[in-house]
Every structure is written in C-alpha cells, then in structure tokens.
Tab-separated table of C-alpha atoms and ligand atoms in Angstrom:
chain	number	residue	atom	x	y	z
A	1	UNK	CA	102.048	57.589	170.063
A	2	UNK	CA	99.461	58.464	168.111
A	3	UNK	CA	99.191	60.916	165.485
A	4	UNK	CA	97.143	63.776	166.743
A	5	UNK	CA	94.461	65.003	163.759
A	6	UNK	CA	94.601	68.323	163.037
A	7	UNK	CA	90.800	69.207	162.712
A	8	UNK	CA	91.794	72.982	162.767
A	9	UNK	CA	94.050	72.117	159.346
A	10	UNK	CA	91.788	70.087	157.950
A	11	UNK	CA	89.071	72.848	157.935
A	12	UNK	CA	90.774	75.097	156.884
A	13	UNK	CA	91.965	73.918	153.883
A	14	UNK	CA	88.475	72.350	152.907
A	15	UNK	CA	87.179	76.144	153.531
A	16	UNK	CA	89.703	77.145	150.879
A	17	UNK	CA	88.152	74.484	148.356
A	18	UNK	CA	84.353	75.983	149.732
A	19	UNK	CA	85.725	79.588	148.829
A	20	UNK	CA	86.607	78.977	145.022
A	21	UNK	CA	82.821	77.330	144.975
A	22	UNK	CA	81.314	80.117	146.927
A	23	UNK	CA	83.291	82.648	143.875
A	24	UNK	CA	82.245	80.014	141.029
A	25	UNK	CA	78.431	80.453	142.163
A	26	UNK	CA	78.442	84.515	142.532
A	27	UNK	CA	80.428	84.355	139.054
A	28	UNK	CA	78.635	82.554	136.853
A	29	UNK	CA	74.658	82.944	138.460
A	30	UNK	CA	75.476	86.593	140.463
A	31	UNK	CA	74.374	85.072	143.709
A	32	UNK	CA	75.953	84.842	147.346
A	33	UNK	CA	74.985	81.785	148.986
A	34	UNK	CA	73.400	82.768	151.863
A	35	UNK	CA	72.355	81.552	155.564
A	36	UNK	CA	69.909	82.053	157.885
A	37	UNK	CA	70.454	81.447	161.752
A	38	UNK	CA	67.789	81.740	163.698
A	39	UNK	CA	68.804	82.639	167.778
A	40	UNK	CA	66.386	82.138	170.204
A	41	UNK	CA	66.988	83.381	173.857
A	42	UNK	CA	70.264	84.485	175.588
A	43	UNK	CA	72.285	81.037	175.708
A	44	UNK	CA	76.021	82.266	176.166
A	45	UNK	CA	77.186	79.014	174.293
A	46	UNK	CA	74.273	79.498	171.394
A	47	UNK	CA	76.012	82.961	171.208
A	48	UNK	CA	79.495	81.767	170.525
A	49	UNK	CA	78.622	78.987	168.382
A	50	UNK	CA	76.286	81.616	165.980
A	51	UNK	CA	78.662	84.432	165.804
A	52	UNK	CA	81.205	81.630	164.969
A	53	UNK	CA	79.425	80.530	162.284
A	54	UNK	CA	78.689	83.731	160.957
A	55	UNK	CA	82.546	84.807	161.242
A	56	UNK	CA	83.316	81.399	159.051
A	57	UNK	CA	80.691	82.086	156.464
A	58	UNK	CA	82.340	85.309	155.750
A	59	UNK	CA	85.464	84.210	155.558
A	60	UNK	CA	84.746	82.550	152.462
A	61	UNK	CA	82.542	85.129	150.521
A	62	UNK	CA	78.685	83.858	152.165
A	63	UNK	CA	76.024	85.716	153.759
A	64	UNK	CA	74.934	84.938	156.863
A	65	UNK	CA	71.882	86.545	158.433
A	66	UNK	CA	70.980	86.339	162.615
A	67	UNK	CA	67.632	86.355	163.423
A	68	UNK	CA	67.540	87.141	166.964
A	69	UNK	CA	64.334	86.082	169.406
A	70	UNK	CA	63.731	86.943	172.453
A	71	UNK	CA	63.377	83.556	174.954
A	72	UNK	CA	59.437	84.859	175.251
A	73	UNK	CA	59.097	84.203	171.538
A	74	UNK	CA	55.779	82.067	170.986
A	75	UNK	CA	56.372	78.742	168.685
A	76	UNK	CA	53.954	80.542	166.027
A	77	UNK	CA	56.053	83.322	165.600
A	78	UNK	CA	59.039	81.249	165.122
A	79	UNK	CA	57.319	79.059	162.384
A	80	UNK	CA	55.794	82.319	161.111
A	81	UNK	CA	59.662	83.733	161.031
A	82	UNK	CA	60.658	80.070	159.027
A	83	UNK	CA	57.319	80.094	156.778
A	84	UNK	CA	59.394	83.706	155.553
A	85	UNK	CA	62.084	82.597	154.734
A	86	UNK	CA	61.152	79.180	153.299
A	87	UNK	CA	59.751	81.792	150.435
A	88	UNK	CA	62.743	84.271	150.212
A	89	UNK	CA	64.653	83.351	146.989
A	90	UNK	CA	67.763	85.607	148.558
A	91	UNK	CA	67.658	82.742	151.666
A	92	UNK	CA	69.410	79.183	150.439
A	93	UNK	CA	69.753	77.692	154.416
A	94	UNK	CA	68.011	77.825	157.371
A	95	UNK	CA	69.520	76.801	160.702
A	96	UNK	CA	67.977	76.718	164.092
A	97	UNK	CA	70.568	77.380	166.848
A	98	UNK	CA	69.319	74.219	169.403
A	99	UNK	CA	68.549	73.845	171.977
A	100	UNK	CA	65.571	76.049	172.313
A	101	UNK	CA	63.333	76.989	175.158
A	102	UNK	CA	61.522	74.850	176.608
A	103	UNK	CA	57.483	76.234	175.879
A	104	UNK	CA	58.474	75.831	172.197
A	105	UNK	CA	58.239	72.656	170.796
A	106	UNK	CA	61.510	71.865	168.689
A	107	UNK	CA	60.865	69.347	166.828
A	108	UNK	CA	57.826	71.604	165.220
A	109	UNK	CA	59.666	73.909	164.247
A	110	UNK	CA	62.342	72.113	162.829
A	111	UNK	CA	59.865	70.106	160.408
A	112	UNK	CA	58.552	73.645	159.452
A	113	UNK	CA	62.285	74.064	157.147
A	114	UNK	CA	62.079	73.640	153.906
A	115	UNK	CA	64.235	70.161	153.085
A	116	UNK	CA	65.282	72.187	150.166
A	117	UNK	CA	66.911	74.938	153.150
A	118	UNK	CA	67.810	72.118	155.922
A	119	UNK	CA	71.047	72.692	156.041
A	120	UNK	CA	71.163	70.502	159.543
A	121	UNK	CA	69.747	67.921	157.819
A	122	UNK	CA	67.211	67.269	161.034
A	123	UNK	CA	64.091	67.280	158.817
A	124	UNK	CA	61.764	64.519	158.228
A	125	UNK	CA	63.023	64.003	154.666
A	126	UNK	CA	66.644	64.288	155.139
A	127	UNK	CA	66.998	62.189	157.733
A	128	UNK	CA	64.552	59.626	155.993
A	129	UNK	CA	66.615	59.425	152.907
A	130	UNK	CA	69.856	59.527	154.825
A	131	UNK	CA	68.278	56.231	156.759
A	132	UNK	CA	67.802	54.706	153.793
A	133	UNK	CA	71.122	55.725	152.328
A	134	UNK	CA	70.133	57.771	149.672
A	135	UNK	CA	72.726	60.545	149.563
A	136	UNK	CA	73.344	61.189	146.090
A	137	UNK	CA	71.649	63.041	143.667
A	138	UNK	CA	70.278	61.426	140.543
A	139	UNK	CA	68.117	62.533	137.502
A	140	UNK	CA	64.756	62.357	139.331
A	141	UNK	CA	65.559	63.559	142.994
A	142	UNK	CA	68.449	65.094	145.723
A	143	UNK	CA	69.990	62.971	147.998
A	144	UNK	CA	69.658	63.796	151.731
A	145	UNK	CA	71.119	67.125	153.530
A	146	UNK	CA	73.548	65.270	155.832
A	147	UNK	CA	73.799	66.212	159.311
A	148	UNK	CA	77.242	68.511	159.467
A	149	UNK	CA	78.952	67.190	162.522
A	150	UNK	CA	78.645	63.343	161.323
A	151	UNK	CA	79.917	64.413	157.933
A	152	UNK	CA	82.798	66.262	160.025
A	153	UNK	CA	83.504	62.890	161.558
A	154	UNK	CA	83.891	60.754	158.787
A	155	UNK	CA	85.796	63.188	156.856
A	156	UNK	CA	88.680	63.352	159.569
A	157	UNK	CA	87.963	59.463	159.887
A	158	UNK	CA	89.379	58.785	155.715
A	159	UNK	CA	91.793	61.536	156.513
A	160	UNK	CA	93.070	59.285	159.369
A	161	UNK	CA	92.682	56.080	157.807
A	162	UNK	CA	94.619	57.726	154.439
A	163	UNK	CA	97.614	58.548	156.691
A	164	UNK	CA	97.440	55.483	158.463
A	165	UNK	CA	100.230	52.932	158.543
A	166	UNK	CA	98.301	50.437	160.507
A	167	UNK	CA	94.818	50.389	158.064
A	168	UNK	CA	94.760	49.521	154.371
A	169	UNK	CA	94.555	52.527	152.650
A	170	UNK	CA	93.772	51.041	148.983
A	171	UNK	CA	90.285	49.616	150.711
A	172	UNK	CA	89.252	53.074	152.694
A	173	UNK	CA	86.784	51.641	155.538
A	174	UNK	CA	85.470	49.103	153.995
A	175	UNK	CA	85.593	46.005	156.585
A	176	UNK	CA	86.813	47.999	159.486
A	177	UNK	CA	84.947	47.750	163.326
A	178	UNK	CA	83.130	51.537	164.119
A	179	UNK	CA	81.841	52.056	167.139
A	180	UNK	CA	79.675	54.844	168.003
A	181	UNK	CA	79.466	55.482	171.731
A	182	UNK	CA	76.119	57.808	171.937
A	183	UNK	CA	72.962	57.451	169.361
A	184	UNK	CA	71.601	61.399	169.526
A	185	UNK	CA	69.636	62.205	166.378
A	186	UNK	CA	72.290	64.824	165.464
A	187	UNK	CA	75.561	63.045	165.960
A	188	UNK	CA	75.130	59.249	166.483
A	189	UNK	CA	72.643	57.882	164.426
A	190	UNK	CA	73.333	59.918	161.705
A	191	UNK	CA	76.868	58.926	162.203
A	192	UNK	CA	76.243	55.221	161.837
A	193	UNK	CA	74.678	55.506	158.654
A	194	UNK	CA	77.224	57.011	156.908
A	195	UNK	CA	79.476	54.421	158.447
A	196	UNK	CA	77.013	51.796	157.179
A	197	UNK	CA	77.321	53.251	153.312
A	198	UNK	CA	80.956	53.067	153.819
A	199	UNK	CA	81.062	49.491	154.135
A	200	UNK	CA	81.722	49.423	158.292
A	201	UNK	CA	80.738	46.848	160.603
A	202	UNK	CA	78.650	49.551	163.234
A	203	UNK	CA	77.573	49.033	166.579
A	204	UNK	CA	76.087	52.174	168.219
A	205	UNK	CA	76.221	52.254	172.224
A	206	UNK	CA	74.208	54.333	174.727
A	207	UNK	CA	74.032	54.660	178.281
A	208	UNK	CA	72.306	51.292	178.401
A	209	UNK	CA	75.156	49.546	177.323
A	210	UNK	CA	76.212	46.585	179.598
A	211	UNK	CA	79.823	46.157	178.743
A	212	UNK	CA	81.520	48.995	177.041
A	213	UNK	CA	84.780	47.976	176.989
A	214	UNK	CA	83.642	44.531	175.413
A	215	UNK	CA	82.937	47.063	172.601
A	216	UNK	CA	85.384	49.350	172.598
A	217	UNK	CA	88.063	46.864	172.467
A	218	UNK	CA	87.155	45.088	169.281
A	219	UNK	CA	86.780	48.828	167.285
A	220	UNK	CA	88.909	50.143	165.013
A	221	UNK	CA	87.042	53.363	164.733
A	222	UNK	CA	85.339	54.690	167.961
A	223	UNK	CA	83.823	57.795	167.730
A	224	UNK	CA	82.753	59.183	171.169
A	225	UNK	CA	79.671	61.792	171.478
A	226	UNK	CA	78.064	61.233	174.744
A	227	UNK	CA	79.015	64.807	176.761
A	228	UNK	CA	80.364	62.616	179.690
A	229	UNK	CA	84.023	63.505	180.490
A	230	UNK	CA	86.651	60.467	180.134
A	231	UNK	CA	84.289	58.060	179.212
A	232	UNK	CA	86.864	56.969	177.046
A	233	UNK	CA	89.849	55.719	178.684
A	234	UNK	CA	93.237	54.069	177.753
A	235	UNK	CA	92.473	50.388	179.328
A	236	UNK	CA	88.962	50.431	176.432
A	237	UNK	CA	91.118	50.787	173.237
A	238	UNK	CA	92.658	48.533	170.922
A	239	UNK	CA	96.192	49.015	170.068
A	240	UNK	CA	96.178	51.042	167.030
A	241	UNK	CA	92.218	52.267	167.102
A	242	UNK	CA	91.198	55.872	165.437
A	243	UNK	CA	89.581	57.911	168.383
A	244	UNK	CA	87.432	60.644	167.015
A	245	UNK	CA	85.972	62.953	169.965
A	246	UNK	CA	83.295	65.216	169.426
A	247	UNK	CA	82.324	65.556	172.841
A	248	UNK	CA	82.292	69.400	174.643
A	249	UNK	CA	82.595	69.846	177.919
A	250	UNK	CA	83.401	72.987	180.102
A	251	UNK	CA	84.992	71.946	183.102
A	252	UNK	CA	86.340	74.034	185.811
A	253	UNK	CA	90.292	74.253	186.682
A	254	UNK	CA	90.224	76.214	189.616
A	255	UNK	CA	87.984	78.934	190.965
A	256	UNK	CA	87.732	81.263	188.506
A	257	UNK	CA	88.979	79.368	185.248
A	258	UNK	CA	87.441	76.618	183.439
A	259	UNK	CA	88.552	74.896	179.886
A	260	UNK	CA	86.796	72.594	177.249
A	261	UNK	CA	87.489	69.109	177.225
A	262	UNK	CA	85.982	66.206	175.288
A	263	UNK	CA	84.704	63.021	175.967
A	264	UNK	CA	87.940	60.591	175.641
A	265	UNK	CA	91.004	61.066	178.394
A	266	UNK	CA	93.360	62.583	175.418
A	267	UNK	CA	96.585	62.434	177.165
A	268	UNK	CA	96.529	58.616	178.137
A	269	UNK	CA	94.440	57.400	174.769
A	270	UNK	CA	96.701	58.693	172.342
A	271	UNK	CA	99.281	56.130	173.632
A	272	UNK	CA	97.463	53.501	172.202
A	273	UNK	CA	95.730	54.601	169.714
A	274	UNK	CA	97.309	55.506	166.043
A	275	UNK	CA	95.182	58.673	165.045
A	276	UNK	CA	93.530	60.940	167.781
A	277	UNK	CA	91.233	64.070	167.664
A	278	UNK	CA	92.009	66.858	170.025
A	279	UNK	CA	89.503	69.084	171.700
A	280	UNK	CA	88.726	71.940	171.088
A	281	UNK	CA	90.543	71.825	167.586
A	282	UNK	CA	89.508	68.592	165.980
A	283	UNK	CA	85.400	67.722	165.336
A	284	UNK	CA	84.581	71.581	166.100
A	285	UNK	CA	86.299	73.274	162.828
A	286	UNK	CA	84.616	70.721	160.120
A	287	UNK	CA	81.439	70.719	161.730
A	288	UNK	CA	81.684	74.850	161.000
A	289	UNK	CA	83.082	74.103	157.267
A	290	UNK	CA	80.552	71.053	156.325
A	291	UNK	CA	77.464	73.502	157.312
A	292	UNK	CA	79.030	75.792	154.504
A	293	UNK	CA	79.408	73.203	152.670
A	294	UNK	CA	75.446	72.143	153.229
A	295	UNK	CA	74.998	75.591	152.320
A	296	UNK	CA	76.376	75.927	149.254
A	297	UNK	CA	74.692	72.167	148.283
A	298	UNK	CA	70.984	73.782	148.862
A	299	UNK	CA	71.924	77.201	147.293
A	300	UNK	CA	73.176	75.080	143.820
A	301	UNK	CA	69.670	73.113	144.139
A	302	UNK	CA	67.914	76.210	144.446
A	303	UNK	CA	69.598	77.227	141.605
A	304	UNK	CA	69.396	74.202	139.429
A	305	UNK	CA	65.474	74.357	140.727
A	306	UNK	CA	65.013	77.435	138.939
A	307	UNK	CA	66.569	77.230	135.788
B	401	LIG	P1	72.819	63.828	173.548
B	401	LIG	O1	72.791	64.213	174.984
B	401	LIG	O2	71.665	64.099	172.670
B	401	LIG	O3	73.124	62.257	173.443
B	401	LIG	C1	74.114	61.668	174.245
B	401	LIG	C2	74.184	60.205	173.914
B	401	LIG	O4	75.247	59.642	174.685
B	401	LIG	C3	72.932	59.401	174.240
B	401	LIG	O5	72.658	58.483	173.212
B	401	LIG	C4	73.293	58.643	175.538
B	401	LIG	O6	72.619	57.397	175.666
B	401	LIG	C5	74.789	58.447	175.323
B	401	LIG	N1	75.501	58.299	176.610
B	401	LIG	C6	75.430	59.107	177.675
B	401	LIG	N2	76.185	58.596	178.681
B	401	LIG	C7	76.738	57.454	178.201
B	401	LIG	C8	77.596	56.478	178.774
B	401	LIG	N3	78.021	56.573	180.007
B	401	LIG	N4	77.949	55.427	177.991
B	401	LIG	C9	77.525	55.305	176.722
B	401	LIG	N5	76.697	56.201	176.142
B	401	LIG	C10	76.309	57.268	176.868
B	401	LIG	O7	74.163	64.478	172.988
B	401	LIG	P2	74.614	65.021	171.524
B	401	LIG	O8	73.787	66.175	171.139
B	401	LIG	O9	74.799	63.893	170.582
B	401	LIG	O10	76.053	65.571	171.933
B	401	LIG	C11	77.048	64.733	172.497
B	401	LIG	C12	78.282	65.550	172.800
B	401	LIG	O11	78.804	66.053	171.573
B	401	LIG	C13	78.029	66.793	173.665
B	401	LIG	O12	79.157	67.010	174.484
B	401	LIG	C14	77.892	67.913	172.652
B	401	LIG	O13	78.240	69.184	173.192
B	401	LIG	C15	78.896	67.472	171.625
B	401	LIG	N6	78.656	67.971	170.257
B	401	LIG	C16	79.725	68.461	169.589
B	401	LIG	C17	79.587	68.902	168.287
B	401	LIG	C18	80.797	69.430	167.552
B	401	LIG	O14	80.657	70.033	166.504
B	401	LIG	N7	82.001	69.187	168.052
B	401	LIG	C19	78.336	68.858	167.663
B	401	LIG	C20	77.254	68.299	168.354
B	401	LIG	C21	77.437	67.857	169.655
C-alpha cells in the first residue's frame, strides 16, 4: 500500500521555515513582504482560492492586499491598476487570480507584471529563462520566478523519493521515468522543465496521446494535471510508481452535496503505487506556501535592487 503524502504536513512545516525568513527580512531591512492579488469578477472558486491565500500570507507575518474588479472592468484599467503597482516600492508580488473574463485579454495583462513582481512566474521572461533552465541567480542576473504549483510538485516528488524504499535515495531523480499527463502553461510544461534540470527522462502527454497506458506504465513519476476525473487508474501504473495529483474537481455526491476529487482513482492507485498524493490535502497546500515563498524571493531582489 502506498504511503499516502501528506501535502497538508509538508506545507506546513515549509511555512514555518518561510516565517523565520518573513521575521529575518522585517528585522534586519524593516519591511513586510508584501502581495498583491488582483480579483476580477465574482468567480466563487477565485474567491476561495484568494481569501486562502491571503489567510496563508498572514499566517506567517506578510501582507497581502485584494484588489477587487468588477467583471465589467475594461483590460486598460486592469493594466492601468498593474502599471501602479509595478511602481509601488511597498508592493514586492503581483498575482492575477485566472481565469479572467473573457473581453479581457489575459495574456496582456499578464505580460504587463513586472518579472521583478511575477510571482506566478507566467511572464515572458520567467518562463523564458525557466525554458532554458536558468533558475539560479548569479553575479550578473536572477534566475526565473518558477511557476508555484510545479515547484509544489517536485518538492513533494524528493520528499517521496527521500522516504522511498523502492528509489535510490543517494541519486535523488536523477535517471528516473516522469511522466507528465497534461502540458498547460501553468502546471505541465513548467513541470517538465524542472524535471528536465533534475536529471529525469520526461515525456509530457495531452489529450492527443495515442496510448496512455504505454506511458504510464514505464513511469516512475507520473504527475497527473489534466482536470479529467480517474484518468488515472490502477491497471496504468507500475508497481511501485510515485503518483502526484494536482488535479481539482468538484463532483456531485448526491443532490445537494458535492466533494473535490482529483484526477487519479486514489483508492485503487495507491495499491500499487509506493507514494500517493491525496486530494484535497496534497498539491493544494505547497502550491499556497511556494507562492510565499515566490514572494519573499522578489521582495529580497527588490531589496538587493536597491541597496
Ligand atoms: P488545462 O485545462 O490548462 O490543461 C489540461 C491539460 O490536460 C491539457 O494539456 C490537455 O491536453 C490535457 N488533457 C486533458 N484531457 C486529457 C486526457 N484525457 N489525457 C491526457 N491529457 C489530457 O489545465 P491546468 O490549468 O493545467 O489544470 C489541470 C488541473 O489541475 C485542473 O483540475 C486544475 O483545477 C488543477 N490545478 C490544481 C492546482 C493546485 O494547486 N492543486 C493548480 C493549478 C491547476
């Protein structure tokens, strides 16, 4: 049976770690690394998933700012609103709660962020660097602003593979078969290139993909992000594979009550496979701790930037 990875655990001791940094910054510069999230519309989910954030980033000593539109906004307000706080030295991150309606153009006002701010890492420069694995900083430049839910991922991945008594630990990934089952900008692609720098072997499938179980069955990682409900099941996965799910889907139980469930059928995969993430509980937590984590990374550069 496998062992079931404890994303909630996980996060929260990393948020303890992001706490003592978030005390060491307003210590020794006097500053409280902050975020902005900008809301667009009404979106229940959107709603959750801010006020989430902004519960976390409290919990460890940041400021976290809404910025709440109306689903009328015009795109050149928005960019106007991002323009603001591109030039507010009390802002270090900017997030854009996604999706956003449709008359506004996303992907414009995404490139609008400062890279120095994009703590999604979605902008042109971030996700160029990223592509070309440049994710450290050195002398003359900053690495990329990694997308938060791959960098969720992969942590609970060397967590997995640490505990493991089927993987080597002494050799972390290095070698090992990943395959990520959906290629979305913010999860999947992303995703493989920090599998890449690691030293994996990566395929990346999509709902083109002939013969998904050929795939599945040679992986010893699969991570599953595709937002289609058992797409993983038991008969696909190699004896002993790490499953991560970051799928979320609401699905109803009866009339009136309805639960989230991922993307991998949980109760029959985890009897083959040696390390499992639940949902909700697993992915969902360090996605939440990494964007602090993002923040905090800009708000040092912004720092270091003005010194
Ligand atoms: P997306 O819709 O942008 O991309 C989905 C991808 O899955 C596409 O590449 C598509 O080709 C692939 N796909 C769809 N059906 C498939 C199939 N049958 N076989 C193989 N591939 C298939 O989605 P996204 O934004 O990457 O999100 C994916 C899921 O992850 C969603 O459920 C989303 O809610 C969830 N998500 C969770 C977190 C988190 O923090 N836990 C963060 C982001 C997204």
């Amino acid at each position: 049976m496998a062992q079931i990875i404890d994303g909630k655990l996980i996060a929260a001791n990393f948020r303890e770690e992001i706490a003592i940094e978030v005390a060491k910054i307003k210590k020794e510069h006097e500053i409280t690394p902050t975020l902005a999230v900008i809301l667009v519309g009404c979106d229940p989910a959107s709603e959750v998933y801010v006020s989430n954030k902004e519960k976390t980033a409290h919990s460890v000593g940041m400021n976290s700012i809404q910025f709440k539109f109306s689903a009328e906004t015009t795109q050149k307000e928005l960019i106007a609103k991002i323009d603001e706080l591109n030039n507010d030295p009390k802002i270090h991150g900017i997030l854009v709660q996604l999706p956003l309606p449709s008359h506004i153009n996303s992907k414009a006002v995404i490139h609008n962020i400062s890279p120095l701010k994009d703590v999604d890492g979605f902008t042109i420069e971030n996700v160029g660097k990223l592509s070309i694995g440049d994710i450290k900083d050195d002398e003359n430049s900053y690495g990329a602003i990694v997308p938060c839910t791959p960098l969720a991922c992969l942590h609970l991945i060397k967590n997995a593979v640490e505990n493991s008594s089927v993987f080597q630990r002494n050799i972390g990934l290095t070698g090992l078969k990943a395959l990520v089952i959906g290629a979305s900008n913010i999860v999947g692609r992303p995703l493989a290139r920090l599998l890449m720098l690691e030293g994996c072997t990566v395929t990346i499938a999509n709902r083109s993909t002939r013969n998904l179980s050929a795939e599945t069955l040679q992986a010893d990682i699969i991570i599953v992000a595709t937002g289609v409900v058992n797409l993983l099941k038991k008969e696909m996965v190699k004896k002993g594979a790490i499953i991560i799910d970051v799928g979320i889907n609401r699905v109803k139980i009866n009339h009136l009550e309805s639960k989230i469930v991922g993307d991998v059928d949980f109760d029959q995969v985890k009897k083959v496979a040696s390390a499992i993430t639940p949902v909700p509980g697993g992915v969902g937590p360090m996605t939440i701790a990494y964007l602090l984590q993002n923040t905090i990374k800009c708000c040092l550069r912004i720092i270091k930037n003005n010194q």
